Short mmCIF file of C-alpha atoms and ligand atoms in Angstrom, two decimals:
data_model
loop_
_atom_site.label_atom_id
_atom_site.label_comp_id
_atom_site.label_asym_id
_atom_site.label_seq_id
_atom_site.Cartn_x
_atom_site.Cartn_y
_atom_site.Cartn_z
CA UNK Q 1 0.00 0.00 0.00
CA UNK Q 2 1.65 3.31 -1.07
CA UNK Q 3 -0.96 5.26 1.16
CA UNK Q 4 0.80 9.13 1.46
CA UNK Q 5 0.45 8.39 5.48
CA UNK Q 6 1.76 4.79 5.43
CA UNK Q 7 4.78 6.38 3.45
CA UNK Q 8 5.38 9.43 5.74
CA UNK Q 9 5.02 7.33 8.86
CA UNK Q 10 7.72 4.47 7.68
CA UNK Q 11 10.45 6.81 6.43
CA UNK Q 12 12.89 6.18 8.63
CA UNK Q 13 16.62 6.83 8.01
CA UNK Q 14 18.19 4.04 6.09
CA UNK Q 15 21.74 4.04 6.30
CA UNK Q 16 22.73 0.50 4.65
CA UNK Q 17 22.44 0.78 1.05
CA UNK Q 18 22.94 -1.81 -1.57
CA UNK Q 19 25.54 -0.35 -4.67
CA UNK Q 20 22.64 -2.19 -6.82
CA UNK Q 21 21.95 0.60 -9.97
CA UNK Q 22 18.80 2.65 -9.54
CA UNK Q 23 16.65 2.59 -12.73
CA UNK Q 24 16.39 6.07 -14.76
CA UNK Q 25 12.88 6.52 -14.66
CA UNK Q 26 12.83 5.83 -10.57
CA UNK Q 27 15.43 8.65 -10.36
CA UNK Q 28 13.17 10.64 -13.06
CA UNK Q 29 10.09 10.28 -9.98
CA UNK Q 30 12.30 11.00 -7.01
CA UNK Q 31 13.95 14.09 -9.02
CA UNK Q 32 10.75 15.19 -10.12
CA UNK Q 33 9.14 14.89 -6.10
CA UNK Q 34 11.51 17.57 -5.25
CA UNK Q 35 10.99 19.98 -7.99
CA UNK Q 36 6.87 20.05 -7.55
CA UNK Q 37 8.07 20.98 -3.64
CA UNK Q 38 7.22 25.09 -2.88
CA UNK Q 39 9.94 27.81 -2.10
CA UNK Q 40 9.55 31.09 -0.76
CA UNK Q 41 7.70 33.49 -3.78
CA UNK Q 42 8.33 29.88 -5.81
CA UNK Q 43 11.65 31.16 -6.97
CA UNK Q 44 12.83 27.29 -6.31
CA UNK Q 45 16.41 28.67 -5.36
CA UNK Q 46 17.76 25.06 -4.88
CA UNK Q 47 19.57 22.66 -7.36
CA UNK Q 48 19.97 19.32 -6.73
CA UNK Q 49 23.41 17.43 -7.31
CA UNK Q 50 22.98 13.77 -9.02
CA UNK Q 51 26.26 12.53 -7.67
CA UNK Q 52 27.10 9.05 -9.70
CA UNK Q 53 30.86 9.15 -10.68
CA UNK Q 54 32.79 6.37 -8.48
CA UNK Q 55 35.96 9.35 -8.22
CA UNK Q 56 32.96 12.40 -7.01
CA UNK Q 57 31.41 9.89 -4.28
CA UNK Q 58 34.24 9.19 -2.91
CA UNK Q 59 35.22 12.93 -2.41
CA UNK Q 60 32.09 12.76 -0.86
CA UNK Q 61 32.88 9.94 1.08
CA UNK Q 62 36.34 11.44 1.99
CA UNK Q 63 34.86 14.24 3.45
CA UNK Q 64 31.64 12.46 5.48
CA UNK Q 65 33.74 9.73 6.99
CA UNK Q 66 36.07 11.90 9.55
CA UNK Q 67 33.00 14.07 10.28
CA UNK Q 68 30.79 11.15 11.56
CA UNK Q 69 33.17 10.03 13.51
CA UNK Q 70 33.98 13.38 14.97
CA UNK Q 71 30.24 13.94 15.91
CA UNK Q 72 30.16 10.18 17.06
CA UNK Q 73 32.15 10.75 19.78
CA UNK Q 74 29.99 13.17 21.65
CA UNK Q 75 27.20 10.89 20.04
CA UNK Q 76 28.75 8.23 22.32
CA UNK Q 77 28.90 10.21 25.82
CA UNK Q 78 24.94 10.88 25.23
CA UNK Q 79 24.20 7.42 24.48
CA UNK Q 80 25.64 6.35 28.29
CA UNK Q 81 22.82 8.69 29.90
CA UNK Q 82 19.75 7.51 27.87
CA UNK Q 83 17.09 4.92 29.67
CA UNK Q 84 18.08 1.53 28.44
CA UNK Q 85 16.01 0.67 25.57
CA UNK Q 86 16.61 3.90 23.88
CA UNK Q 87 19.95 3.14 24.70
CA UNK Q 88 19.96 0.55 22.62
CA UNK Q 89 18.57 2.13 19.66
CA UNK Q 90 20.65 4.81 20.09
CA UNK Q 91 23.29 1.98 19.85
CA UNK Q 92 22.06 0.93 16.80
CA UNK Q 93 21.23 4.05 15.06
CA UNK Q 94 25.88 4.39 15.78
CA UNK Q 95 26.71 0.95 14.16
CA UNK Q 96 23.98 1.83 11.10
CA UNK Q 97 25.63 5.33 11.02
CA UNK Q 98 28.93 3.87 10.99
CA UNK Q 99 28.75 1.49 7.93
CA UNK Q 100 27.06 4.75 6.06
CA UNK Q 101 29.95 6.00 6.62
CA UNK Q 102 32.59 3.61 5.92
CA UNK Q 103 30.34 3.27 2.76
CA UNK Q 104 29.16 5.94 1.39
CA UNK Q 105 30.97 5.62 -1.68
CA UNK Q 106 28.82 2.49 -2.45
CA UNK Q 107 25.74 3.79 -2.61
CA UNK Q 108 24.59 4.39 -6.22
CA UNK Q 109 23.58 7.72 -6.06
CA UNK Q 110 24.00 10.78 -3.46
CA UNK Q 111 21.93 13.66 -3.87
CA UNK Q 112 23.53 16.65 -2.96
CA UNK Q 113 20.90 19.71 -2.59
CA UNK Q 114 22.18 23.13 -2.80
CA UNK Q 115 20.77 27.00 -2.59
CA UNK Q 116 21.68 30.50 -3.65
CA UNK Q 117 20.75 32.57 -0.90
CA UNK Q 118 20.76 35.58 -2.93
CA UNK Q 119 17.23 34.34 -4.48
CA UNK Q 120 15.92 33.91 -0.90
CA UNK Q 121 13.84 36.23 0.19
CA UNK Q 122 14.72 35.55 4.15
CA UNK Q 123 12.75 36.90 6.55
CA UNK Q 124 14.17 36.27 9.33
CA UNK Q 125 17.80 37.20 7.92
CA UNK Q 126 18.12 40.23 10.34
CA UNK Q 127 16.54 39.10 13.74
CA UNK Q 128 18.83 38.45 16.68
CA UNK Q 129 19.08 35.06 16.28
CA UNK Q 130 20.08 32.01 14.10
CA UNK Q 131 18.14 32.45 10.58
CA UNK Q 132 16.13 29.98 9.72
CA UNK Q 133 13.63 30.39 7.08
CA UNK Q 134 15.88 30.06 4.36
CA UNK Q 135 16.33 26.22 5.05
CA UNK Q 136 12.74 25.95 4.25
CA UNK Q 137 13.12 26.52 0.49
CA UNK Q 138 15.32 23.80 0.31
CA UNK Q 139 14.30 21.10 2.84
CA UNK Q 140 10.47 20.99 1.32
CA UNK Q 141 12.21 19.29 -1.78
CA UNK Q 142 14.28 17.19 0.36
CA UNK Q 143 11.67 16.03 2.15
CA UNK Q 144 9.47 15.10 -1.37
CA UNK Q 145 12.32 13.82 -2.59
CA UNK Q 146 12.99 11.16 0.38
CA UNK Q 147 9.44 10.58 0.14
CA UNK Q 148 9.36 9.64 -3.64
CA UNK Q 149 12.29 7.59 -2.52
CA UNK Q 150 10.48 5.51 -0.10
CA UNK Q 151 7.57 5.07 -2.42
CA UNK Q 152 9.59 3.78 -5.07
CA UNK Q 153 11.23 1.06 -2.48
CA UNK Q 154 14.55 3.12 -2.22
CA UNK Q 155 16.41 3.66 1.14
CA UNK Q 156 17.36 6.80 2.07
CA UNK Q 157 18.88 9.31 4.70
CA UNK Q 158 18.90 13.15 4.82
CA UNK Q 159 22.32 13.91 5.94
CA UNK Q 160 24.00 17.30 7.06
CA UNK Q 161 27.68 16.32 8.73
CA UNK Q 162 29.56 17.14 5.16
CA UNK Q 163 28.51 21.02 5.90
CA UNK Q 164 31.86 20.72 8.14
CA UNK Q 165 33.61 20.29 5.69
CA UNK Q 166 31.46 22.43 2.91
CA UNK Q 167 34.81 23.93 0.84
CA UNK Q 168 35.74 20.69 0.45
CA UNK Q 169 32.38 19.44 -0.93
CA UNK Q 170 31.89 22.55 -2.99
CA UNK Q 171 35.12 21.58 -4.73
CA UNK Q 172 34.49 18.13 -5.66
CA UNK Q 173 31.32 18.88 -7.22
CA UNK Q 174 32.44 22.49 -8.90
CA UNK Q 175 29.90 23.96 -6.54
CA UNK Q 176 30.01 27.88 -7.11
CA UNK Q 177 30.70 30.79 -4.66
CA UNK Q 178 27.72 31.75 -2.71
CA UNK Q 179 26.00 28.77 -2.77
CA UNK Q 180 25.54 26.37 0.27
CA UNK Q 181 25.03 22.77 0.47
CA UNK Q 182 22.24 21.87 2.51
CA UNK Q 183 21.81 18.39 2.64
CA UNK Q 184 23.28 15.22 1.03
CA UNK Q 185 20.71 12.15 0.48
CA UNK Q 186 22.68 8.89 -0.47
CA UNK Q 187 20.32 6.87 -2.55
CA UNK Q 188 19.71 2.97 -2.86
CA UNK Q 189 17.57 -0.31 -2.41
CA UNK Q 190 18.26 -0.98 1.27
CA UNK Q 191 20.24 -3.87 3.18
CA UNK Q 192 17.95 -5.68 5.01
CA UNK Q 193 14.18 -4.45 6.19
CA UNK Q 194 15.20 -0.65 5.59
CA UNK Q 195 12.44 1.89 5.87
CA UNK Q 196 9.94 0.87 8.71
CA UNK Q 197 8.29 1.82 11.44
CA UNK Q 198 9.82 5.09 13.13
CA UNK Q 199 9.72 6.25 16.94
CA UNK Q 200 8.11 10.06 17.25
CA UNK Q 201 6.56 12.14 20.10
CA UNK Q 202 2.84 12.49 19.14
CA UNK Q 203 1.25 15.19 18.22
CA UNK Q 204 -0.36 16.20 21.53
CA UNK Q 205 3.51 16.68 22.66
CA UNK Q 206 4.41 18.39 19.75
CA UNK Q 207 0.74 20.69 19.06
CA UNK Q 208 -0.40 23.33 21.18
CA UNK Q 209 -3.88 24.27 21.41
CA UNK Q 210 -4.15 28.28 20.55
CA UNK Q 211 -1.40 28.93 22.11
CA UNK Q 212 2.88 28.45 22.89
CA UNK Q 213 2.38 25.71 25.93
CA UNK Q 214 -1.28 25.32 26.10
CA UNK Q 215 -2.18 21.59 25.55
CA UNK Q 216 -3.40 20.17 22.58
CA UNK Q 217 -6.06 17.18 23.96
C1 LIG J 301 18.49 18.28 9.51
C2 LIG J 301 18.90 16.83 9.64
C3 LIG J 301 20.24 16.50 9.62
C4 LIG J 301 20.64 15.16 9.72
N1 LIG J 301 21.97 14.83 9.61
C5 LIG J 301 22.34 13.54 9.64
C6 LIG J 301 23.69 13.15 9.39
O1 LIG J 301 24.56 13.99 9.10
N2 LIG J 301 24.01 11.84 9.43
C7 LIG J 301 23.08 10.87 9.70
O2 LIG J 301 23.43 9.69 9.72
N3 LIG J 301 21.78 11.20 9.92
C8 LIG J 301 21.40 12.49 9.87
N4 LIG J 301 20.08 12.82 10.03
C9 LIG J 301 19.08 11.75 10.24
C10 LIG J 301 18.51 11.79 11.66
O3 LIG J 301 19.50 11.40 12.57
C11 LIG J 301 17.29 10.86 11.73
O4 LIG J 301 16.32 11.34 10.82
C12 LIG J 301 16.70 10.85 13.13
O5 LIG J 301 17.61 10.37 14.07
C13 LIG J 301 15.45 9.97 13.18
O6 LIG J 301 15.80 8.65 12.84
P1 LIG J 301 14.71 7.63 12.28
O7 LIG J 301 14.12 8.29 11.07
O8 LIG J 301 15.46 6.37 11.93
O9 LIG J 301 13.70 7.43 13.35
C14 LIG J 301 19.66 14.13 9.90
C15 LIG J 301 18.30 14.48 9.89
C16 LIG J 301 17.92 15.80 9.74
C17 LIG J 301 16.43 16.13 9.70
#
């Protein structure tokens, strides 16, 4: 059943891919997902990276690895004070993350979305605070994307840890000045179950009722 809600609540992160070729047209669907997404006064200020040379994923690859393992340490520490059974999600969530990142090279595709600020319109540029809004011209198409992903059987992750390295990235993939990478989405028929059934707070956590803190139900 490719029921919209049966999709959105079973698209978890996938991080063991198969290097198995993705057909053209099933590429065509998930490309074409992300470009029906809406941007800010629809100026659809994002491009989208279809990374598939063996020499440009592992760039990619190069430049992932020694940041997952960076953020893995502190990834670790927080682990030790969870209750136990998230504990041992959490445990599993570091091996998964782990062989995406000793492989990520292998998976067929990586999708690597980028933006031009400069044809943002960003509202929230000049508060006193981190900007935000921009993101949201770019992560609607993710989001469709990874969607049209899962519908078509494909495992996938939205990933941001290359952004410490984003020169790096920008130069493998001839990225021009000015524009940022936002997230990289390695692509590929899953090892083992893949997408499933995902832990979330409900709604009545996560909704307020008319208000900032009053309680939804
Ligand atoms: C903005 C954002 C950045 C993320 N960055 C990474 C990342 O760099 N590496 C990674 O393995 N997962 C990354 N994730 C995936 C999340 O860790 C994952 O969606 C979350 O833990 C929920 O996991 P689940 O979908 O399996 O329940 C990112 C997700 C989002 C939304």
């Amino acid at each position: 059943m490719n029921d919209i809600y049966e999709m959105m609540s079973t698209l978890r992160a996938v991080r063991k891919l198969r290097p198995d070729p993705i057909p053209d047209d099933v590429i065509e669907q998930v490309l074409q997902a992300a470009a029906w997404a809406p941007t800010g006064g629809n100026m659809q200020p994002w491009r989208v990276i279809v990374v598939r040379s063996e020499e440009r994923k592992q760039a990619l690859a190069d430049v992932y690895r020694p940041a997952w393992y960076r953020y893995a340490k502190g990834y670790d520490a927080r682990i030790e004070q969870l209750p136990e059974d998230e504990a041992e999600k959490a445990r599993r969530n570091r091996v998964a993350g782990d062989f995406l990142a000793d492989h990520l090279q292998e998976a067929p595709i990586i999708l690597m979305f980028v933006a031009d600020p400069k044809m943002m319109a960003i509202t929230d540029a000049k508060l006193d605070r981190v900007s935000m809004v921009g993101g949201g011209s770019v992560y609607t198409a993710v989001q469709n994307a990874m969607l049209a992903a899962r519908t078509e059987g494909l495992g996938c992750v939205l990933t941001t840890l290359h952004c410490l390295a984003e020169e790096e990235v920008k130069a493998a993939l001839d990225i021009p000045e000015g524009w940022a990478t936002l997230a990289m989405v390695p692509l590929g028929y899953p090892i083992g179950s893949g997408h499933g059934p995902i832990s979330r707070q409900p709604a009545s956590v996560l909704a307020f009722d008319d208000a900032f803190g009053m309680a939804w139900n």
